[in-house]
Short mmCIF file of C-alpha atoms in Angstrom, two decimals:
data_model
loop_
_atom_site.label_atom_id
_atom_site.label_comp_id
_atom_site.label_asym_id
_atom_site.label_seq_id
_atom_site.Cartn_x
_atom_site.Cartn_y
_atom_site.Cartn_z
CA MET A 20 17.96 6.13 -28.94
CA ASN A 21 19.97 9.32 -29.09
CA ALA A 22 19.87 12.87 -30.36
CA HIS A 23 17.82 11.52 -33.28
CA THR A 24 14.93 10.82 -30.92
CA ASP A 25 12.44 13.34 -29.56
CA PRO A 26 13.39 14.39 -26.00
CA ARG A 27 9.80 13.73 -24.91
CA LEU A 28 10.43 10.00 -25.35
CA LEU A 29 12.04 8.16 -22.44
CA THR A 30 13.71 4.79 -23.02
CA LEU A 31 13.86 2.93 -19.71
CA ALA A 32 16.41 0.24 -20.60
CA PRO A 33 18.71 -0.51 -23.54
CA GLY A 34 17.04 -2.95 -25.93
CA ASP A 35 13.48 -1.91 -25.03
CA ASN A 36 11.22 -1.90 -28.11
CA VAL A 37 8.87 0.66 -26.54
CA SER A 38 9.59 4.08 -25.03
CA VAL A 39 7.44 6.20 -22.73
CA LEU A 40 6.11 9.70 -23.39
CA LYS A 41 7.31 12.21 -20.76
CA ALA A 42 4.73 14.76 -21.92
CA THR A 43 1.54 14.91 -23.96
CA VAL A 44 2.06 14.78 -27.73
CA ALA A 45 -0.77 16.25 -29.82
CA ALA A 46 -2.44 14.68 -32.85
CA GLY A 47 -0.85 15.94 -36.06
CA GLU A 48 2.60 16.45 -34.55
CA ASP A 49 5.64 14.69 -35.98
CA ILE A 50 7.86 12.88 -33.54
CA LEU A 51 11.42 11.77 -34.25
CA ILE A 52 12.31 8.18 -33.35
CA GLY A 53 15.85 7.01 -34.11
CA GLY A 54 16.12 9.48 -36.96
CA GLN A 55 12.74 8.59 -38.49
CA SER A 56 9.90 11.08 -38.40
CA VAL A 57 6.56 9.58 -37.36
CA HIS A 58 3.22 11.35 -37.76
CA MET A 59 1.02 11.16 -34.64
CA PRO A 60 -2.57 10.23 -35.61
CA GLN A 61 -3.96 10.92 -32.11
CA THR A 62 -3.13 12.86 -28.95
CA LEU A 63 -1.32 10.71 -26.40
CA GLY A 64 -0.74 11.57 -22.75
CA LEU A 65 2.17 11.30 -20.39
CA GLY A 66 3.07 7.66 -19.67
CA HIS A 67 1.81 6.16 -22.93
CA LYS A 68 4.14 3.99 -25.01
CA LEU A 69 5.33 4.21 -28.61
CA ALA A 70 7.06 1.38 -30.49
CA VAL A 71 10.67 2.38 -31.15
CA ALA A 72 11.17 -0.66 -33.41
CA PRO A 73 8.73 -2.66 -35.52
CA ILE A 74 7.27 -5.45 -33.32
CA PRO A 75 5.93 -8.48 -35.25
CA ALA A 76 2.72 -10.16 -34.00
CA GLY A 77 3.47 -12.63 -31.21
CA GLU A 78 6.79 -11.05 -30.22
CA ASP A 79 7.42 -9.79 -26.69
CA VAL A 80 6.96 -6.11 -25.96
CA ILE A 81 9.98 -5.11 -23.86
CA LYS A 82 9.95 -2.30 -21.28
CA TYR A 83 12.37 -1.92 -18.32
CA ALA A 84 14.29 -4.76 -20.12
CA PHE A 85 11.40 -7.13 -19.23
CA PRO A 86 8.55 -8.52 -21.32
CA ILE A 87 5.26 -6.79 -20.47
CA GLY A 88 3.15 -8.96 -22.81
CA PHE A 89 3.17 -9.75 -26.53
CA ALA A 90 2.15 -7.93 -29.70
CA ALA A 91 -1.39 -9.00 -30.63
CA GLN A 92 -0.75 -7.78 -34.20
CA ASP A 93 2.18 -6.39 -36.21
CA ILE A 94 3.10 -3.07 -34.59
CA PRO A 95 4.95 -0.56 -36.83
CA LEU A 96 7.62 1.82 -35.55
CA GLY A 97 6.05 4.85 -33.89
CA ALA A 98 2.67 3.23 -33.22
CA HIS A 99 0.88 3.62 -29.89
CA VAL A 100 1.38 0.38 -27.93
CA HIS A 101 -1.48 -0.19 -25.51
CA ILE A 102 -4.38 -2.50 -24.64
CA HIS A 103 -5.56 -2.70 -28.30
CA ASN A 104 -2.34 -4.31 -29.61
CA LEU A 105 -0.52 -5.55 -26.48
CA THR A 106 -1.76 -8.68 -24.66
CA SER A 107 -0.78 -9.91 -21.20
CA ARG A 108 0.74 -13.37 -20.80
CA HIS A 109 -0.94 -13.43 -17.37
CA THR A 110 -4.40 -12.04 -16.62
CA THR A 111 -6.24 -10.21 -19.36
CA VAL A 112 -7.34 -6.65 -18.86
CA GLU A 113 -10.95 -5.54 -19.00
CA ILE A 114 -11.57 -1.81 -18.91
CA MET A 115 -14.63 -0.37 -17.13
CA GLU A 116 -15.51 3.25 -16.52
CA MET B 17 18.06 14.77 10.44
CA SER B 18 15.37 15.35 13.05
CA GLN B 19 15.34 13.27 16.24
CA MET B 20 12.35 10.98 16.62
CA THR B 21 10.60 10.74 19.97
CA ALA B 22 7.94 8.15 20.67
CA TRP B 23 5.69 6.56 23.25
CA PRO B 24 7.26 3.37 24.68
CA ARG B 25 4.91 0.36 24.91
CA LYS B 26 5.07 -2.63 27.23
CA ASP B 27 6.13 -5.05 24.45
CA GLY B 28 9.23 -2.96 23.71
CA ARG B 29 7.90 -1.31 20.58
CA LYS B 30 7.47 2.45 20.36
CA GLY B 31 4.64 4.50 18.87
CA ILE B 32 5.00 7.69 16.80
CA ARG B 33 1.31 8.44 17.44
CA ASN B 34 -0.80 8.05 20.59
CA VAL B 35 -4.20 7.33 19.08
CA VAL B 36 -7.37 6.39 20.96
CA VAL B 37 -9.21 3.85 18.82
CA VAL B 38 -12.95 3.37 19.10
CA ALA B 39 -13.62 -0.09 17.66
CA TYR B 40 -16.88 -1.69 16.58
CA LEU B 41 -17.02 -5.48 16.79
CA VAL B 42 -19.87 -5.76 14.27
CA GLU B 43 -21.33 -3.25 11.78
CA CYS B 44 -24.33 -2.78 14.11
CA ALA B 45 -22.03 -0.92 16.53
CA HIS B 46 -20.37 1.24 13.85
CA HIS B 47 -22.71 4.22 14.16
CA VAL B 48 -22.27 4.37 17.93
CA CYS B 49 -18.49 4.40 17.41
CA LYS B 50 -18.72 7.27 14.90
CA GLN B 51 -20.86 9.24 17.36
CA ILE B 52 -18.45 8.57 20.23
CA ALA B 53 -15.48 9.77 18.14
CA ARG B 54 -17.19 12.81 16.58
CA PRO B 55 -16.29 15.44 19.22
CA PHE B 56 -12.67 14.24 19.20
CA GLU B 57 -12.08 14.32 15.42
CA GLU B 58 -9.21 16.78 15.75
CA SER B 59 -7.50 14.92 18.58
CA ASP B 60 -6.48 11.52 17.25
CA VAL B 61 -9.57 9.53 18.22
CA GLN B 62 -10.21 7.17 15.31
CA VAL B 63 -12.82 4.55 14.41
CA ILE B 64 -11.81 1.05 13.32
CA GLY B 65 -13.69 -2.25 13.48
CA PHE B 66 -14.79 -5.55 12.00
CA SER B 67 -18.21 -5.41 10.34
CA GLY B 68 -19.04 -9.09 9.97
CA CYS B 69 -21.21 -10.95 12.46
CA PHE B 70 -19.89 -14.41 11.55
CA PRO B 71 -16.77 -15.58 13.38
CA SER B 72 -13.41 -14.95 11.70
CA GLN B 73 -10.04 -16.01 13.05
CA TYR B 74 -8.41 -13.55 10.65
CA GLY B 75 -10.69 -10.73 11.85
CA GLN B 76 -9.92 -11.54 15.48
CA GLU B 77 -6.14 -11.61 14.86
CA MET B 78 -6.26 -8.39 12.83
CA MET B 79 -8.23 -6.56 15.53
CA GLU B 80 -5.82 -7.77 18.23
CA ALA B 81 -2.80 -6.68 16.18
CA LEU B 82 -4.36 -3.27 15.45
CA CYS B 83 -5.60 -2.56 18.99
CA THR B 84 -2.12 -3.34 20.36
CA HIS B 85 -0.31 -1.45 17.58
CA PRO B 86 2.46 0.81 18.91
CA ASN B 87 0.70 3.93 17.58
CA VAL B 88 -2.37 3.11 19.70
CA GLY B 89 -2.56 4.44 23.27
CA ALA B 90 -6.01 3.35 24.42
CA VAL B 91 -8.99 1.37 23.10
CA GLN B 92 -12.74 1.75 23.47
CA LEU B 93 -14.44 -1.44 22.24
CA VAL B 94 -18.09 -1.24 21.25
CA SER B 95 -20.17 -4.40 20.93
CA LEU B 96 -23.84 -4.66 20.00
CA GLY B 97 -24.08 -7.69 22.26
CA CYS B 98 -25.26 -10.59 20.13
CA GLU B 99 -22.47 -10.74 17.53
CA ASN B 100 -19.96 -13.57 17.15
CA PHE B 101 -16.79 -11.77 18.18
CA LYS B 102 -14.54 -12.83 21.06
CA LYS B 103 -14.61 -9.42 22.70
CA THR B 104 -13.40 -10.64 26.09
CA GLN B 105 -10.36 -12.25 24.46
CA LEU B 106 -9.67 -9.00 22.58
CA ALA B 107 -10.12 -6.85 25.70
CA ASP B 108 -7.81 -9.18 27.68
CA ALA B 109 -5.11 -8.92 25.01
CA ILE B 110 -5.32 -5.11 25.05
CA ARG B 111 -5.23 -4.98 28.87
CA ALA B 112 -2.20 -7.33 28.90
CA SER B 113 -0.46 -4.92 26.50
CA GLY B 114 -0.63 -2.22 29.19
CA ARG B 115 -3.22 -0.05 27.43
CA PRO B 116 -6.38 1.38 28.97
CA VAL B 117 -9.36 -0.51 27.50
CA ASN B 118 -13.11 -0.30 28.02
CA VAL B 119 -15.92 -2.46 26.61
CA ILE B 120 -19.38 -1.02 26.00
CA THR B 121 -22.15 -3.43 25.04
CA ILE B 122 -24.97 -1.43 23.50
CA GLN B 123 -27.73 -3.92 24.38
CA ASP B 124 -26.68 -3.86 28.05
CA SER B 125 -26.07 -0.15 28.37
CA GLY B 126 -29.46 1.23 27.38
CA GLY B 127 -29.16 1.69 23.62
CA THR B 128 -27.51 4.19 21.31
CA ALA B 129 -27.70 7.41 23.32
CA ALA B 130 -26.51 5.85 26.57
CA ALA B 131 -23.70 3.96 24.82
CA VAL B 132 -22.51 7.14 23.06
CA ALA B 133 -22.52 9.12 26.32
CA ALA B 134 -20.63 6.41 28.20
CA GLY B 135 -18.14 6.06 25.36
CA ARG B 136 -17.40 9.78 25.21
CA ASP B 137 -16.87 9.92 28.98
CA TRP B 138 -14.41 7.07 28.80
CA VAL B 139 -12.54 8.49 25.80
CA ARG B 140 -12.09 11.84 27.62
CA GLN B 141 -10.71 10.05 30.63
CA ALA B 142 -8.43 7.82 28.52
CA GLN B 143 -7.08 10.85 26.66
CA ASP B 144 -6.09 12.48 29.97
CA GLN B 145 -4.51 9.24 31.11
CA ILE B 146 -2.35 8.71 28.01
CA ALA B 147 -1.50 12.41 27.52
CA ILE B 148 0.87 12.32 30.50
CA LEU B 149 2.86 9.28 29.28
CA PRO B 150 6.49 10.36 28.81
CA LYS B 151 8.07 10.06 25.37
CA VAL B 152 11.51 8.60 24.70
CA ALA B 153 14.04 8.83 21.88
CA MET B 154 13.42 6.46 18.96
CA ASP B 155 16.08 5.16 16.58
CA VAL B 156 15.58 4.58 12.84
CA SER B 157 16.28 0.87 13.46
CA GLU B 158 13.09 0.71 15.56
CA LEU B 159 10.90 1.89 12.67
CA VAL B 160 8.59 -0.38 10.71
CA ILE B 161 7.56 1.12 7.34
CA GLY B 162 5.14 -0.30 4.78
CA THR B 163 4.76 0.67 1.14
CA ILE B 164 1.89 0.48 -1.31
CA CYS B 165 1.05 1.99 -4.66
CA GLY B 166 -2.47 2.87 -5.71
CA GLY B 167 -4.09 4.81 -8.51
CA SER B 168 -0.99 3.79 -10.44
CA ASP B 169 -0.12 5.01 -13.91
CA ALA B 170 2.93 4.69 -16.11
CA THR B 171 4.79 7.32 -14.11
CA SER B 172 4.51 5.29 -10.87
CA GLY B 173 7.08 2.76 -12.02
CA ILE B 174 9.43 5.43 -13.40
CA THR B 175 9.56 8.01 -10.58
CA GLY B 176 7.62 7.34 -7.36
CA ASN B 177 8.15 3.60 -6.94
CA PRO B 178 11.91 3.56 -7.64
CA ALA B 179 12.30 6.59 -5.33
CA ALA B 180 10.35 4.74 -2.60
CA GLY B 181 12.71 1.79 -3.23
CA ILE B 182 15.71 4.05 -2.60
CA ALA B 183 14.13 5.21 0.68
CA PHE B 184 13.56 1.54 1.57
CA ASP B 185 17.22 0.73 0.89
CA GLN B 186 18.28 3.58 3.20
CA LEU B 187 15.90 2.38 5.91
CA VAL B 188 17.02 -1.26 5.65
CA ALA B 189 20.67 -0.14 5.77
CA ALA B 190 19.85 1.71 9.02
CA GLY B 191 18.35 -1.47 10.52
CA ALA B 192 14.66 -0.63 10.06
CA THR B 193 11.96 -3.12 9.03
CA CYS B 194 10.41 -2.49 5.62
CA ILE B 195 7.38 -4.30 4.20
CA PHE B 196 6.16 -4.40 0.61
CA GLU B 197 3.09 -6.33 -0.51
CA GLU B 198 0.32 -7.01 -3.00
CA THR B 199 1.56 -10.21 -4.58
CA GLY B 200 -1.28 -9.84 -7.12
CA GLU B 201 0.70 -6.87 -8.45
CA LEU B 202 4.01 -8.72 -8.49
CA ILE B 203 2.85 -11.28 -11.07
CA GLY B 204 5.64 -11.66 -13.61
CA CYS B 205 8.33 -10.52 -11.14
CA GLU B 206 8.49 -13.69 -9.03
CA HIS B 207 11.76 -15.05 -10.45
CA VAL B 208 13.74 -11.81 -10.25
CA MET B 209 12.31 -11.34 -6.76
CA ALA B 210 13.22 -14.88 -5.65
CA ALA B 211 16.81 -14.21 -6.72
CA ARG B 212 16.93 -11.55 -3.97
CA ALA B 213 16.01 -13.97 -1.16
CA ALA B 214 18.38 -13.58 1.80
CA HIS B 215 18.12 -17.32 2.45
CA PRO B 216 17.90 -20.10 -0.18
CA ASP B 217 14.93 -21.74 1.60
CA LEU B 218 12.92 -18.59 0.97
CA LYS B 219 13.18 -18.70 -2.86
CA PRO B 220 10.52 -21.35 -3.58
CA HIS B 221 8.16 -19.67 -1.10
CA ILE B 222 8.39 -16.33 -2.94
CA ILE B 223 7.52 -18.00 -6.25
CA GLU B 224 4.78 -20.04 -4.56
CA ILE B 225 2.96 -17.04 -3.05
CA VAL B 226 3.00 -15.12 -6.36
CA ASP B 227 1.68 -18.24 -8.14
CA LYS B 228 -1.02 -18.43 -5.45
CA ALA B 229 -1.93 -14.80 -6.16
CA ALA B 230 -2.12 -15.44 -9.94
CA ALA B 231 -4.38 -18.47 -9.40
CA TYR B 232 -6.58 -16.62 -6.92
CA TYR B 233 -7.11 -13.59 -9.16
CA ALA B 234 -7.76 -15.89 -12.14
CA ALA B 235 -10.53 -17.57 -10.10
CA MET B 236 -11.97 -14.14 -9.26
CA GLY B 237 -12.17 -13.34 -12.97
CA TYR B 238 -10.29 -10.04 -12.76
CA GLY B 239 -6.68 -9.09 -12.20
CA SER B 240 -5.58 -6.20 -10.04
CA PHE B 241 -5.98 -3.66 -12.83
CA ALA B 242 -8.33 -0.66 -12.94
CA ASN B 243 -9.47 1.61 -15.76
CA GLY B 244 -7.28 4.47 -14.50
CA ASN B 245 -4.18 2.30 -14.89
CA ALA B 246 -4.90 2.05 -18.62
CA THR B 247 -5.80 5.74 -19.00
CA GLY B 248 -2.42 6.45 -17.43
CA GLY B 249 -0.58 4.39 -20.04
CA LEU B 250 -0.32 0.96 -18.39
CA SER B 251 -1.40 -1.89 -20.68
CA THR B 252 -0.88 -5.21 -18.84
CA ILE B 253 -0.62 -6.57 -15.30
CA GLU B 254 3.03 -7.50 -15.84
CA GLU B 255 3.81 -3.92 -16.85
CA LYS B 256 2.04 -2.64 -13.72
CA SER B 257 3.84 -5.30 -11.66
CA LEU B 258 7.32 -4.28 -12.84
CA GLY B 259 6.55 -0.71 -11.79
CA ALA B 260 5.11 -1.79 -8.42
CA TYR B 261 8.07 -4.09 -7.76
CA ALA B 262 10.45 -1.11 -7.89
CA LYS B 263 9.10 0.02 -4.48
CA SER B 264 10.99 -2.84 -2.84
CA GLY B 265 14.40 -1.31 -3.67
CA GLN B 266 17.51 -3.49 -3.97
CA SER B 267 17.95 -4.99 -0.48
CA PRO B 268 17.88 -8.75 0.07
CA ILE B 269 14.43 -10.07 1.00
CA SER B 270 14.65 -11.36 4.59
CA GLY B 271 11.32 -13.12 4.82
CA ILE B 272 7.61 -13.39 4.09
CA LEU B 273 5.03 -12.02 6.55
CA ARG B 274 1.33 -12.80 6.91
CA PRO B 275 -1.21 -10.17 7.98
CA ALA B 276 -1.02 -9.38 11.73
CA GLN B 277 2.47 -10.90 11.97
CA GLN B 278 5.46 -8.87 13.15
CA ALA B 279 8.96 -9.29 11.69
CA ALA B 280 11.44 -10.72 14.19
CA THR B 281 14.27 -8.40 13.12
CA GLY B 282 14.94 -5.51 10.77
CA GLY B 283 15.18 -6.07 7.03
CA LEU B 284 12.97 -6.19 3.96
CA TYR B 285 9.85 -8.36 4.06
CA LEU B 286 7.21 -9.36 1.52
CA LEU B 287 3.67 -9.42 2.94
CA ASP B 288 1.58 -12.30 1.56
CA VAL B 289 -1.88 -10.75 1.38
CA VAL B 290 -3.59 -13.48 -0.67
CA PRO B 291 -5.81 -15.90 1.28
CA ASP B 292 -4.94 -19.59 1.63
CA GLY B 293 -7.04 -22.44 0.36
CA PRO B 294 -9.75 -22.24 -2.29
CA PRO B 295 -11.31 -18.79 -2.86
CA LYS B 296 -13.88 -18.24 -0.14
CA PHE B 297 -14.55 -14.59 0.62
CA GLY B 298 -13.95 -12.89 -2.70
CA PHE B 299 -11.15 -10.55 -3.70
CA PRO B 300 -8.06 -10.65 -1.47
CA ASN B 301 -7.92 -6.89 -1.00
CA ILE B 302 -10.91 -4.97 -2.25
CA ASN B 303 -9.17 -1.57 -2.26
CA ASP B 304 -6.00 0.25 -1.22
CA ASN B 305 -7.12 0.79 2.38
CA ALA B 306 -7.57 -2.95 2.94
CA GLU B 307 -3.90 -3.33 1.96
CA ILE B 308 -2.76 -0.37 4.04
CA ILE B 309 -4.39 -1.74 7.18
CA GLU B 310 -2.69 -5.13 6.68
CA LEU B 311 0.69 -3.37 6.49
CA ILE B 312 -0.25 -1.56 9.71
CA SER B 313 -1.31 -4.87 11.32
CA CYS B 314 2.31 -6.03 10.87
CA GLY B 315 3.38 -3.07 12.99
CA ALA B 316 4.00 -0.39 10.33
CA HIS B 317 4.44 3.00 12.02
CA ALA B 318 3.84 4.72 8.68
CA VAL B 319 3.05 3.74 5.10
CA VAL B 320 4.59 5.22 1.93
CA PHE B 321 1.85 5.44 -0.71
CA VAL B 322 2.95 6.08 -4.31
CA THR B 323 0.23 7.34 -6.65
CA GLY B 324 0.19 8.45 -10.28
CA ARG B 325 -3.51 9.11 -10.95
CA GLY B 326 -3.91 10.80 -7.55
CA SER B 327 -5.16 8.91 -4.51
CA VAL B 328 -6.31 11.02 -1.57
CA VAL B 329 -6.59 8.40 1.18
CA GLY B 330 -4.91 8.20 4.57
CA SER B 331 -5.54 5.59 7.25
CA ALA B 332 -6.54 5.04 10.83
CA ILE B 333 -3.67 4.34 13.27
CA SER B 334 -0.60 5.14 11.11
CA PRO B 335 0.23 8.13 8.93
CA VAL B 336 0.23 7.61 5.14
CA LEU B 337 2.94 9.58 3.30
CA LYS B 338 1.79 10.33 -0.22
CA VAL B 339 4.37 10.31 -3.02
CA CYS B 340 2.97 11.66 -6.29
CA ALA B 341 4.69 10.11 -9.31
CA ASN B 342 3.00 12.18 -12.01
CA PRO B 343 3.87 15.91 -12.36
CA GLU B 344 0.50 16.68 -14.02
CA THR B 345 -1.39 15.04 -11.14
CA TYR B 346 0.78 16.89 -8.62
CA ALA B 347 -0.05 20.20 -10.24
CA ARG B 348 -3.78 19.42 -9.86
CA MET B 349 -3.73 17.83 -6.38
CA ALA B 350 -0.69 19.21 -4.53
CA GLY B 351 -2.70 19.64 -1.32
CA ASP B 352 -3.11 15.87 -1.00
CA MET B 353 0.56 15.07 -1.61
CA ASP B 354 3.64 14.99 0.62
CA VAL B 355 6.34 14.38 -2.01
CA ASN B 356 6.47 15.49 -5.65
CA ALA B 357 8.33 12.64 -7.37
CA GLY B 358 7.04 13.85 -10.75
CA ARG B 359 9.83 16.41 -10.87
CA ILE B 360 12.17 13.51 -11.71
CA LEU B 361 10.44 13.36 -15.13
CA ASP B 362 10.93 17.08 -15.61
CA GLY B 363 14.63 16.65 -14.81
CA ALA B 364 14.26 18.89 -11.75
CA ALA B 365 15.36 16.20 -9.26
CA SER B 366 17.13 12.84 -9.32
CA LEU B 367 15.68 9.55 -8.07
CA GLN B 368 18.29 9.65 -5.30
CA GLU B 369 17.17 13.12 -4.17
CA VAL B 370 13.50 12.15 -4.04
CA GLY B 371 14.38 8.86 -2.29
CA SER B 372 16.24 10.82 0.39
CA GLU B 373 13.33 13.25 0.68
CA ILE B 374 10.96 10.33 1.35
CA PHE B 375 13.37 8.97 3.98
CA ASP B 376 13.70 12.38 5.68
CA LYS B 377 9.93 12.95 5.67
CA LEU B 378 9.35 9.54 7.28
CA ILE B 379 11.80 10.42 10.07
CA ALA B 380 10.09 13.80 10.46
CA LEU B 381 6.79 11.96 11.13
CA GLY B 382 8.48 10.60 14.25
CA ALA B 383 9.51 14.13 15.24
CA GLY B 384 6.03 15.66 15.18
CA ALA B 385 5.38 16.33 11.49
CA ARG B 386 1.99 15.36 10.03
CA THR B 387 1.18 14.09 6.55
CA ALA B 388 -1.18 15.86 4.13
CA SER B 389 -3.81 13.14 4.59
CA GLU B 390 -3.60 13.43 8.40
CA THR B 391 -4.04 17.20 8.22
CA LEU B 392 -7.02 16.74 5.88
CA GLY B 393 -8.65 14.33 8.36
CA HIS B 394 -8.32 11.11 6.33
CA VAL B 395 -8.70 8.09 8.62
CA GLU B 396 -9.99 5.43 6.20
CA PHE B 397 -10.29 1.87 7.46
CA VAL B 398 -11.30 -1.36 5.64
CA LEU B 399 -11.18 -4.88 7.08
CA THR B 400 -12.94 -7.78 5.38
CA TYR B 401 -13.09 -11.58 5.70
CA LYS B 402 -10.08 -13.65 4.70
CA THR B 403 -8.61 -17.10 5.32
CA ALA B 404 -5.03 -16.59 6.45
CA THR B 405 -3.05 -19.40 8.02
CA PRO B 406 -0.03 -18.54 10.15
CA ALA B 407 3.29 -18.39 8.28
CA GLU B 408 5.20 -21.65 7.84
CA PRO B 409 8.52 -21.74 9.69
CA GLY B 410 10.49 -21.80 6.42
CA CYS B 411 8.86 -18.58 5.31
CA HIS B 412 10.42 -16.66 8.11
CA PRO B 413 14.08 -17.62 8.48
CA ASN B 414 14.67 -15.13 11.28
#
């Protein structure tokens, strides 16, 4: 990650395959990740994660240099990484509102 | 740095507050306690208690630890009369600690109105009695500080929690006692955490208590993960755990504490909040305030609370210093927050600067400053049933 990456993306440790949004990015915007332009299909808020490398199904998702679960499906570069495609190796998450 | 002054207690500890607690010994006495405390809301008279009628060793130990907490100056106990609580044992422990204590039994004192009147009279008198106690200087090394995160989001682990960890490192370096907790939110961190044990005997115990937490939550059917965590960008318990773990800073871990247990010396301690034995009474800690009060039961003079989504709570007995990790939340809820750690994300402050701000604001609490939640009147209190055996000797190398 370098000047070829949008300043709104924060990489927490070298080698992480996800980075964190420091600000909201709106649907329709293009965001630069390692020199590649990625179209944002939906608005994502502060704190949400984007894949900064393709992550094959079953591979660890790495943040803070630690695994935070595994890819439940193939995740392309630039995709939103969240509860729909990232599964815990510990307790599963059930969302209630 | 401001000079802390505090009320010296008979056991050698010092209090940064001089609270009168009005304590119910069963839910049936809760209303009477609220009525007793009502006229004194602005003058540090606070309601705590144990709601259950069935006996509980844990409940008894927690109430003894809380009623003899250094921030407590006097205690009004309120019993209905027929509940299973060892009120005489509790009153004796408070008396032996040098604090004024009074027991009102509603069934013996003529019912609600009479009990409320008697309670208010006693509280007035106790306030006069403890108001004249002289204060003495207090050193940073005499402080006990807890930390918790609640209403976490993805910013918590990036700004607020690491900044709280820096404050913890400064406190530990100055000889203070620091306590972090919620092993259910340290799942996935047990091996890196064990590597920080100050004593080799402690390592297997750290892994063991996190494994115990994982098994306990699995039996409950839910992990410690709420919908707001996901809205805020967190996807898994291990991701939340890594963020929560950052609150502990970098110091060696000196030991493991159980609820109501005091650390023997300064240093960094992990509080094991998960019950022992097979699951019996439900979730280990049903909400943030149940965790906060366990930190306080270990003697915490104040608790650092890091929030991303925006918690508003305070606590009875000890001030809760709110560190807001998320700049958007801070902009919406500044009145509830003491520290804006979100400005780290904006590049307006470094982690080190916010860590030092947290440290300085904790010291200021011992020099007369009040937290946002104290000023807003927050005095939440939650105490439920739990099975907690005393710590094994190996868990506490000091």
